Amino acid sequence: MIEINQAIFGEGRDHGHSLLKSSYSNDHFPTQVSGFTDLIDRPASGVLSLPIIRGFIVKEHFLLIKSFPDTTGRRGRVFSHALIVTLEDYAKIQDITDLMQFHMPEIDKDAKTDVIKYSNSPSPIVFSASKKIINATDAVLNHVDYNNTIVWAGDVDYWNWISAIWYNLPLSVKLN
């Protein structure tokens, strides 16, 4: 069983982007990562138009963050829902895309943020390998030849591709 903590971040009553609520018994860790849940890279307009999903490692934890444009706050503000797992549990996840089912579908600053008990048994995804998927898989396998960079334009098939390859990726690649 994998434990997934949750935290929500956004514009608070008295200050800018900060922790609003979390499943942790104390707010020490989620407060430390609050700065990572805001957007550093913003669109040219300065305002996010659609929700985005980002994932990265901070302080021995993996954060899978869904950020929404928050039109209730100041222009350009975002609301972020973070799913947080220890690196030990992160290494056990069979399909990272399966965790997205736990992200909020919309902004809810009063949402419950209980610890999620995840059984780690995702459903298999079946898809046909497009030229885009074949090229991206080649780029992962030969990442040094591609300067450790893969660019994927749009989101068509992206999450299906990640789901299909995740289990077979070495942990060192998942960590990067």
XYZ file of N, CA and C in Angstrom:
528
model
N 0.849 -1.179 0.000
C 0.000 0.000 0.000
C 0.897 1.245 0.000
N 0.600 2.149 -0.876
C 1.343 3.405 -0.983
C 0.490 4.513 -0.387
N 1.111 5.345 0.453
C 0.410 6.482 1.027
C 0.709 7.733 0.205
N -0.355 8.427 -0.143
C -0.231 9.669 -0.904
C -0.799 10.796 -0.048
N 0.050 11.734 0.313
C -0.416 12.913 1.025
C -0.897 13.927 -0.004
N -1.755 14.813 0.449
C -2.283 15.861 -0.409
C -2.059 17.222 0.233
N -1.926 18.214 -0.605
C -1.860 19.591 -0.115
C -2.441 20.490 -1.196
N -3.106 21.544 -0.765
C -3.608 22.522 -1.726
C -2.984 23.876 -1.415
N -2.646 24.577 -2.486
C -1.940 25.839 -2.395
C -2.656 26.865 -3.261
N -2.618 28.090 -2.837
C -3.235 29.146 -3.621
C -3.107 30.467 -2.901
N -3.858 31.414 -3.387
C -3.813 32.734 -2.776
C -4.621 32.705 -1.489
N -3.934 32.994 -0.396
C -4.588 33.027 0.904
C -5.225 34.376 1.177
N -5.866 34.484 2.321
C -6.550 35.738 2.672
C -5.573 36.894 2.882
N -4.447 36.588 3.530
C -3.548 37.668 3.941
C -2.281 37.787 3.104
N -2.003 36.810 2.256
C -0.741 36.844 1.508
C -0.881 36.115 0.188
N 0.189 36.092 -0.574
C 0.207 35.471 -1.895
C 0.123 33.963 -1.842
N 0.658 33.310 -2.834
C 0.598 31.857 -2.993
C 1.195 31.164 -1.766
N 0.387 30.342 -1.115
C 0.850 29.650 0.090
C 0.005 28.407 0.337
N 0.406 27.633 1.339
C -0.330 26.441 1.732
C -1.699 26.845 2.264
N -2.740 26.195 1.745
C -4.094 26.433 2.242
C -4.544 25.313 3.174
N -4.145 24.069 2.840
C -4.593 22.915 3.609
C -3.757 21.710 3.201
N -3.574 20.738 4.127
C -2.850 19.520 3.771
C -3.299 18.344 4.621
N -2.878 17.154 4.207
C -3.189 15.930 4.955
C -2.138 15.636 6.018
N -1.081 16.429 6.068
C -0.020 16.218 7.064
C -0.511 16.629 8.449
N 0.004 15.954 9.485
C -0.401 16.284 10.852
C 0.158 17.635 11.290
N 1.288 18.033 10.691
C 1.770 19.407 10.879
C 2.150 19.944 9.504
N 2.191 21.238 9.371
C 2.376 21.848 8.061
C 3.824 22.142 7.698
N 4.768 21.569 8.439
C 6.175 21.878 8.200
C 6.600 21.540 6.763
N 6.436 20.298 6.334
C 6.886 19.909 4.994
C 6.100 20.619 3.890
N 4.753 20.602 3.903
C 4.063 21.282 2.801
C 4.360 22.774 2.727
N 4.605 23.405 3.851
C 4.961 24.823 3.817
C 6.320 25.009 3.143
N 7.252 24.079 3.382
C 8.580 24.161 2.762
C 8.518 24.053 1.237
N 7.554 23.292 0.715
C 7.488 23.087 -0.743
C 6.501 24.025 -1.436
N 5.900 24.918 -0.693
C 4.893 25.829 -1.247
C 5.400 26.580 -2.472
N 6.620 27.054 -2.434
C 7.184 27.807 -3.558
C 7.282 27.001 -4.837
N 7.384 25.677 -4.720
C 7.472 24.818 -5.900
C 6.107 24.616 -6.564
N 5.032 24.941 -5.852
C 3.696 24.694 -6.379
C 3.131 25.882 -7.144
N 3.792 27.022 -7.064
C 3.406 28.166 -7.871
C 4.060 28.003 -9.240
N 3.630 28.749 -10.220
C 4.231 28.645 -11.551
C 5.399 29.605 -11.692
N 6.529 29.075 -12.079
C 7.695 29.910 -12.352
C 7.623 30.374 -13.805
N 7.412 29.420 -14.701
C 7.283 29.737 -16.124
C 5.812 29.994 -16.423
N 5.520 31.197 -16.820
C 4.140 31.563 -17.128
C 4.017 31.836 -18.618
N 2.796 31.691 -19.139
C 2.583 32.043 -20.542
C 2.918 33.523 -20.767
N 3.128 33.903 -22.004
C 3.476 35.287 -22.332
C 2.449 36.273 -21.775
N 1.200 35.860 -21.703
C 0.143 36.739 -21.182
C 0.237 36.894 -19.662
N 1.015 36.016 -19.022
C 1.132 36.041 -17.570
C 0.018 35.292 -16.869
N -0.945 34.781 -17.646
C -2.101 34.106 -17.077
C -2.232 32.705 -17.675
N -2.350 31.718 -16.821
C -2.569 30.339 -17.245
C -3.991 30.227 -17.779
N -4.165 29.593 -18.936
C -5.512 29.496 -19.506
C -6.170 28.147 -19.219
N -5.391 27.106 -19.057
C -5.895 25.759 -18.792
C -5.090 25.136 -17.656
N -5.648 24.135 -16.971
C -4.866 23.443 -15.944
C -3.651 22.743 -16.568
N -2.574 22.655 -15.799
C -1.383 21.933 -16.236
C -0.960 20.965 -15.138
N -0.234 19.922 -15.542
C 0.264 18.929 -14.589
C 1.776 18.906 -14.681
N 2.418 18.958 -13.509
C 3.879 18.905 -13.429
C 4.268 17.900 -12.357
N 5.425 17.300 -12.516
C 5.916 16.380 -11.508
C 7.404 16.551 -11.331
N 7.849 16.546 -10.066
C 9.276 16.654 -9.793
C 9.568 16.242 -8.359
N 10.847 16.120 -8.074
C 11.294 15.661 -6.758
C 11.803 16.841 -5.948
N 11.343 16.890 -4.687
C 11.762 17.926 -3.757
C 11.929 17.278 -2.387
N 13.089 17.452 -1.784
C 13.330 17.007 -0.412
C 12.900 15.556 -0.169
N 13.381 14.633 -1.001
C 13.113 13.197 -0.842
C 11.634 12.831 -1.015
N 10.897 13.655 -1.747
C 9.497 13.398 -2.048
C 9.233 13.699 -3.520
N 8.279 12.977 -4.093
C 7.828 13.268 -5.447
C 6.518 14.029 -5.338
N 6.425 15.152 -6.046
C 5.216 15.964 -6.078
C 4.612 15.883 -7.470
N 3.364 15.478 -7.554
C 2.617 15.497 -8.806
C 1.561 16.582 -8.614
N 1.717 17.683 -9.342
C 0.947 18.896 -9.083
C 0.064 19.241 -10.280
N -1.191 19.497 -9.978
C -2.106 20.019 -10.999
C -2.415 21.458 -10.608
N -2.066 22.382 -11.499
C -2.293 23.806 -11.238
C -3.391 24.322 -12.155
N -4.288 25.100 -11.564
C -5.428 25.676 -12.268
C -5.294 27.193 -12.294
N -5.782 27.852 -13.338
C -5.854 29.313 -13.284
C -6.883 29.686 -12.215
N -6.539 30.590 -11.321
C -7.438 30.993 -10.238
C -7.961 32.391 -10.525
N -9.125 32.453 -11.100
C -9.701 33.745 -11.490
C -10.327 34.481 -10.308
N -10.378 33.841 -9.132
C -10.953 34.510 -7.962
C -9.931 35.395 -7.259
N -8.658 35.187 -7.575
C -7.600 35.986 -6.944
C -7.095 37.057 -7.888
N -5.916 37.549 -7.578
C -5.297 38.549 -8.454
C -4.965 37.932 -9.798
N -4.881 38.745 -10.809
C -4.578 38.283 -12.167
C -3.298 37.452 -12.175
N -3.347 36.288 -12.803
C -2.175 35.434 -12.935
C -1.991 34.430 -11.808
N -2.821 34.460 -10.796
C -2.697 33.525 -9.679
C -3.115 32.119 -10.103
N -2.566 31.123 -9.398
C -2.938 29.739 -9.645
C -3.332 29.069 -8.333
N -4.139 28.048 -8.469
C -4.499 27.142 -7.384
C -3.838 25.819 -7.734
N -3.128 25.203 -6.792
C -2.421 23.953 -7.078
C -2.816 22.865 -6.093
N -3.064 21.682 -6.648
C -3.348 20.499 -5.843
C -2.159 19.555 -6.005
N -1.457 19.292 -4.907
C -0.260 18.448 -4.954
C -0.534 17.084 -4.341
N -0.137 16.048 -5.052
C -0.098 14.694 -4.523
C 1.361 14.442 -4.171
N 1.620 13.971 -2.956
C 2.987 13.888 -2.459
C 3.271 12.474 -1.957
N 4.317 11.848 -2.510
C 4.731 10.514 -2.054
C 6.219 10.532 -1.732
N 6.608 9.708 -0.790
C 8.036 9.587 -0.475
C 8.742 8.958 -1.668
N 10.036 9.157 -1.778
C 10.781 8.535 -2.877
C 10.734 7.015 -2.786
N 10.682 6.483 -1.577
C 10.579 5.029 -1.405
C 9.292 4.510 -2.058
N 8.170 5.185 -1.810
C 6.913 4.783 -2.433
C 6.885 5.119 -3.925
N 7.484 6.220 -4.303
C 7.553 6.613 -5.710
C 8.205 5.509 -6.552
N 9.227 4.888 -6.018
C 9.928 3.820 -6.734
C 9.028 2.600 -6.956
N 7.983 2.458 -6.178
C 7.075 1.316 -6.275
C 5.911 1.554 -7.238
N 5.702 2.789 -7.663
C 4.539 3.104 -8.493
C 4.701 2.464 -9.868
N 3.698 1.677 -10.244
C 3.750 0.953 -11.513
C 3.345 1.802 -12.711
N 2.475 2.800 -12.486
C 2.022 3.660 -13.577
C 1.723 5.041 -12.999
N 2.597 5.974 -13.250
C 2.468 7.318 -12.680
C 1.166 7.996 -13.122
N 0.672 7.673 -14.309
C -0.548 8.316 -14.786
C -1.772 7.884 -13.991
N -1.715 6.750 -13.335
C -2.834 6.270 -12.531
C -3.104 7.191 -11.337
N -2.088 7.938 -10.911
C -2.265 8.843 -9.770
C -3.128 10.056 -10.124
N -3.220 10.378 -11.398
C -3.963 11.579 -11.798
C -5.454 11.482 -11.471
N -5.948 10.273 -11.239
C -7.344 10.119 -10.849
C -7.634 10.782 -9.499
N -6.585 11.025 -8.715
C -6.748 11.621 -7.396
C -6.676 13.150 -7.411
N -6.328 13.729 -8.565
C -6.299 15.193 -8.657
C -7.725 15.740 -8.678
N -7.879 16.898 -8.103
C -9.177 17.574 -8.118
C -9.537 17.934 -9.559
N -10.822 17.819 -9.919
C -11.225 18.186 -11.282
C -11.358 19.702 -11.468
N -11.469 20.420 -10.350
C -11.610 21.880 -10.402
C -11.149 22.464 -9.068
N -11.067 23.764 -9.008
C -10.630 24.449 -7.795
C -11.644 24.232 -6.677
N -11.139 23.796 -5.527
C -11.963 23.642 -4.328
C -11.072 23.931 -3.123
N -11.089 25.171 -2.670
C -10.209 25.583 -1.574
C -10.618 24.994 -0.229
N -11.801 24.386 -0.161
C -12.275 23.766 1.079
C -12.286 22.244 0.985
N -11.649 21.678 -0.024
C -11.653 20.227 -0.240
C -11.017 19.488 0.935
N -11.464 18.249 1.141
C -10.834 17.391 2.139
C -9.481 16.960 1.592
N -8.502 16.943 2.445
C -7.152 16.537 2.024
C -6.676 15.377 2.880
N -7.421 14.299 2.868
C -7.051 13.113 3.628
C -5.899 12.383 2.934
N -5.172 11.562 3.699
C -4.144 10.710 3.116
C -4.849 9.666 2.247
N -4.326 9.446 1.052
C -4.891 8.463 0.126
C -4.105 7.169 0.270
N -4.801 6.053 0.419
C -4.183 4.723 0.443
C -4.334 4.150 -0.964
N -3.207 4.002 -1.659
C -3.207 3.604 -3.068
C -2.751 2.165 -3.209
N -3.553 1.352 -3.884
C -3.243 -0.078 -4.008
C -2.249 -0.410 -5.113
N -1.968 0.544 -6.003
C -0.922 0.368 -7.015
C -1.196 -0.772 -7.982
N -2.430 -0.887 -8.437
C -2.752 -1.902 -9.434
C -3.538 -1.263 -10.576
N -2.848 -0.493 -11.415
C -3.523 0.224 -12.502
C -4.053 -0.723 -13.566
N -5.054 -0.263 -14.292
C -5.593 -1.024 -15.413
C -4.662 -0.873 -16.604
N -4.452 -1.933 -17.358
C -3.595 -1.802 -18.539
C -4.248 -0.924 -19.595
N -3.429 -0.122 -20.263
C -3.922 0.735 -21.342
C -3.433 0.152 -22.659
N -4.346 0.010 -23.587
C -4.010 -0.522 -24.898
C -4.134 0.619 -25.900
N -3.103 0.806 -26.704
C -3.145 1.842 -27.722
C -2.262 1.420 -28.879
N -2.472 2.058 -30.017
C -1.626 1.761 -31.168
C -0.451 2.726 -31.167
N 0.678 2.239 -31.569
C 1.902 3.042 -31.562
C 1.950 3.929 -32.806
N 1.734 5.213 -32.603
C 1.836 6.171 -33.694
C 3.313 6.475 -33.948
N 3.582 7.171 -35.028
C 4.951 7.578 -35.331
C 5.513 8.444 -34.194
N 4.661 9.282 -33.624
C 5.064 10.151 -32.520
C 5.506 9.308 -31.311
N 4.746 8.273 -30.987
C 5.070 7.403 -29.853
C 6.350 6.615 -30.123
N 6.497 6.132 -31.332
C 7.711 5.385 -31.695
C 8.938 6.289 -31.577
N 8.836 7.525 -32.079
C 9.961 8.465 -31.999
C 10.276 8.841 -30.555
N 9.253 9.060 -29.752
C 9.478 9.416 -28.345
C 10.116 8.263 -27.581
N 9.680 7.047 -27.849
C 10.266 5.877 -27.186
C 11.728 5.725 -27.583
N 12.024 5.939 -28.854
C 13.411 5.911 -29.313
C 14.239 6.973 -28.593
N 13.649 8.147 -28.390
C 14.352 9.230 -27.695
C 14.651 8.860 -26.242
N 13.730 8.146 -25.589
C 13.982 7.701 -24.212
C 15.099 6.669 -24.194
N 15.036 5.721 -25.105
C 16.049 4.659 -25.148
C 17.429 5.210 -25.506
N 17.460 6.216 -26.340
C 18.722 6.802 -26.796
C 18.842 8.245 -26.314
N 18.466 8.479 -25.071
C 18.377 9.841 -24.538
C 19.681 10.619 -24.624
N 20.812 9.947 -24.551
C 22.091 10.648 -24.640
C 22.241 11.285 -26.023
N 21.801 10.558 -27.064
C 21.859 11.099 -28.426
C 20.967 12.329 -28.592
N 19.969 12.451 -27.734
C 19.020 13.572 -27.806
C 19.304 14.615 -26.724
N 20.512 14.606 -26.175
C 20.907 15.541 -25.118
C 19.938 15.528 -23.934
N 19.435 14.330 -23.610
C 18.510 14.138 -22.484
C 17.261 15.005 -22.585
N 16.831 15.280 -23.813
C 15.670 16.147 -24.016
C 14.668 15.472 -24.943
N 13.425 15.476 -24.516
C 12.332 14.987 -25.349
C 11.287 16.096 -25.382
N 10.859 16.466 -26.567
C 9.835 17.487 -26.709
C 8.588 16.814 -27.265
N 7.477 17.036 -26.593
C 6.198 16.480 -27.036
C 5.246 17.655 -27.221
N 4.796 17.874 -28.435
C 3.867 18.977 -28.708
C 2.435 18.487 -28.560
N 1.635 19.200 -27.782
C 0.245 18.814 -27.551
C 0.152 17.686 -26.543
N -1.064 17.253 -26.263
C -1.201 16.182 -25.277
C -1.839 14.916 -25.844
N -2.068 14.884 -27.150
C -2.643 13.697 -27.761
C -1.695 12.514 -27.566
N -2.185 11.464 -26.976
C -1.455 10.213 -26.707
C -0.352 10.324 -25.664
N -0.025 11.524 -25.182
C 1.098 11.666 -24.251
C 0.928 10.795 -23.007
N -0.218 10.919 -22.318
C -0.386 10.165 -21.064
C -0.502 8.669 -21.329
N -1.063 8.281 -22.491
C -1.091 6.856 -22.840
C 0.330 6.318 -23.034
N 1.171 7.121 -23.671
C 2.563 6.715 -23.881
C 3.284 6.570 -22.546
N 3.143 7.558 -21.674
C 3.788 7.494 -20.360
C 3.297 6.268 -19.597
N 1.999 6.025 -19.640
C 1.424 4.869 -18.957
C 2.021 3.564 -19.478
N 2.189 3.471 -20.780
C 2.695 2.241 -21.396
C 4.156 1.961 -21.061
N 4.971 3.006 -20.918
C 6.404 2.781 -20.715
C 6.838 2.869 -19.254
N 6.012 3.447 -18.372
C 6.434 3.762 -17.002
C 7.010 2.560 -16.264
N 6.309 1.448 -16.294
C 6.715 0.271 -15.520
C 8.121 -0.206 -15.897
N 8.481 -0.068 -17.164
C 9.774 -0.565 -17.642
C 10.916 0.446 -17.567
N 10.616 1.662 -17.155
C 11.687 2.648 -17.040
C 12.542 2.370 -15.801
N 13.850 2.476 -15.922
C 14.697 2.327 -14.740
C 14.427 3.495 -13.773
N 14.605 3.244 -12.485
C 14.339 4.260 -11.483
C 15.147 5.538 -11.759
N 16.380 5.391 -12.243
C 17.205 6.586 -12.508
C 16.545 7.487 -13.545
N 15.849 6.908 -14.526
C 15.146 7.705 -15.537
C 13.900 8.336 -14.907
N 13.183 7.584 -14.081
C 11.987 8.118 -13.403
C 12.363 9.276 -12.494
N 13.521 9.221 -11.891
C 13.957 10.291 -10.993
C 14.299 11.572 -11.762
N 14.655 11.416 -13.036
C 14.956 12.584 -13.864
C 13.747 13.050 -14.623
